[in-house]
Coordinates of C-alpha atoms in Angstrom, one line a residue:
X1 CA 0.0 0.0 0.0
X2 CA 1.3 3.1 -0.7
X3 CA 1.9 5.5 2.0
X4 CA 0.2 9.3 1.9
X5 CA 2.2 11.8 3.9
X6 CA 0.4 15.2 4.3
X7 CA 2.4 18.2 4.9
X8 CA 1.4 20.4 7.7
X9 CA -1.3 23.0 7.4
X10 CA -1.9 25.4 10.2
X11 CA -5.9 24.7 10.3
X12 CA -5.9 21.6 9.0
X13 CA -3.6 19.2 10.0
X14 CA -1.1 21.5 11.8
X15 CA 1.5 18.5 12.7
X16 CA 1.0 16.8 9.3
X17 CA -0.2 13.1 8.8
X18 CA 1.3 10.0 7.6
X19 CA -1.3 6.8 6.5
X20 CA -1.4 4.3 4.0
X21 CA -3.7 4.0 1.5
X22 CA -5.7 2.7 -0.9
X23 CA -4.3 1.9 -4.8
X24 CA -7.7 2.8 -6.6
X25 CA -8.9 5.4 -3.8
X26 CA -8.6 9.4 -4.3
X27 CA -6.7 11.7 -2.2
X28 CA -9.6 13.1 -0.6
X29 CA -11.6 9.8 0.2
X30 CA -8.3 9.1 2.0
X31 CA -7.5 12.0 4.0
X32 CA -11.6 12.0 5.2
X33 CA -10.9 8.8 6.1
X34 CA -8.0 9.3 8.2
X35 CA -9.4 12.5 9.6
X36 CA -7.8 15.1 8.1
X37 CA -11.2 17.6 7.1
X38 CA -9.8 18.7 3.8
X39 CA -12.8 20.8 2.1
X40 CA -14.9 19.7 -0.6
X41 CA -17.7 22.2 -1.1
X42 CA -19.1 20.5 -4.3
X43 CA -19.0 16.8 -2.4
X44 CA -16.6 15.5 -4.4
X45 CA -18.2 15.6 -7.9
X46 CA -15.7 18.0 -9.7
X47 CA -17.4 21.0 -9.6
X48 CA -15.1 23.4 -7.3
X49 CA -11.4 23.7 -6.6
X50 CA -12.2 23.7 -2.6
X51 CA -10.1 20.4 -2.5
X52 CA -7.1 21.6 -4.4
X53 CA -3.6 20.0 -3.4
X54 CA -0.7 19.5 -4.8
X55 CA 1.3 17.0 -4.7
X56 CA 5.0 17.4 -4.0
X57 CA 6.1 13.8 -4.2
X58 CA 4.7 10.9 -6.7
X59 CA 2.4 13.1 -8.9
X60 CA 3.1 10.8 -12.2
X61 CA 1.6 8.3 -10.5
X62 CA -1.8 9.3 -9.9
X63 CA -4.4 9.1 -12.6
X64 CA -4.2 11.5 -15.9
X65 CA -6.5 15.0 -15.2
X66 CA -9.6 15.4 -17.5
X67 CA -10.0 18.3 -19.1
X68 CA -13.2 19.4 -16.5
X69 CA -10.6 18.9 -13.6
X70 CA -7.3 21.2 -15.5
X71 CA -10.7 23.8 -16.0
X72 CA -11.5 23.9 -12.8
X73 CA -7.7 23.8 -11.7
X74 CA -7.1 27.6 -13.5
X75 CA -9.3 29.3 -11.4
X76 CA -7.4 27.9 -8.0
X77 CA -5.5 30.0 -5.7
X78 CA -1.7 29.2 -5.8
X79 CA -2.0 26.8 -8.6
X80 CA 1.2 24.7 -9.8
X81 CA 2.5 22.2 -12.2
X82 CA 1.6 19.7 -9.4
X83 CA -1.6 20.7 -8.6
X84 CA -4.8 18.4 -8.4
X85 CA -8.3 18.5 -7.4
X86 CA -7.6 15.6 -4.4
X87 CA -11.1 14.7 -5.6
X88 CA -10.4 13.8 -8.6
X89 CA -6.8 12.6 -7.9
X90 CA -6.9 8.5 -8.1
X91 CA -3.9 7.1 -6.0
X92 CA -1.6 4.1 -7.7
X93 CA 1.0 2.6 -6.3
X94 CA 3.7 5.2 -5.1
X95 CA 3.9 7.0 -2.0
X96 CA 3.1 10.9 -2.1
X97 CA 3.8 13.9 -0.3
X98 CA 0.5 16.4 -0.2
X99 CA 0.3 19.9 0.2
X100 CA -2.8 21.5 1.2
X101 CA -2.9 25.1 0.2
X102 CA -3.1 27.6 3.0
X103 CA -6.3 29.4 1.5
X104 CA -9.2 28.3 -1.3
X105 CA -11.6 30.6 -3.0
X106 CA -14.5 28.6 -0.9
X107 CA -16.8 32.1 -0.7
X108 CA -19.4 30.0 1.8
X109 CA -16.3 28.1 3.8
X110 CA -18.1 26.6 7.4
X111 CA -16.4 26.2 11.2
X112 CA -14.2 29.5 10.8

């Protein structure tokens, strides 16, 4: 299993993470399911960029981005060559290093 290391982020996860996961599974499934409350405004059905990561370590392994997802990617804040929607993002068989952004354009963000 390939093992998902989240970088820290001050609201988020503000010591980092480290978990295995599941080939097949995306980013975000496995970050809810290890606790770590990245956003997803849209609930996951590629329609925001609330979940926007990128991924620092093992990005060639992850699935290709459709064209909806590299879309919705321009409009994110701090977007780089690395960056994914972790909804969208399909995990294979590498470890990766995730970096949340520190701010999304999530207008109608909740518990703040």
């Amino acid at each position: 299993m390939p093992q998902i290391i989240i970088l820290p982020h001050e609201e988020i996860c503000p010591e980092g993470a480290a978990f295995d996961a599941k080939p097949g599974q995306t980013i975000c499934d496995a970050a809810l399911a290890h606790d770590i409350e990245i956003e997803h405004a849209c609930e996951k059905s590629c329609a925001c960029t609330t979940c926007h990561v990128i991924v620092r370590e093992g990005f060639d392994s992850l699935n290709e981005s459709s064209e909806e997802e590299d879309d919705l990617l321009d409009k994110a804040w701090g977007l780089e060559p690395e960056s994914r929607l972790s909804c969208q993002a399909v995990i294979g068989d590498a470890d990766l290093v995730v970096e949340i952004p520190k701010y999304t354009i999530n207008h109608a963000k909740e518990n703040h």
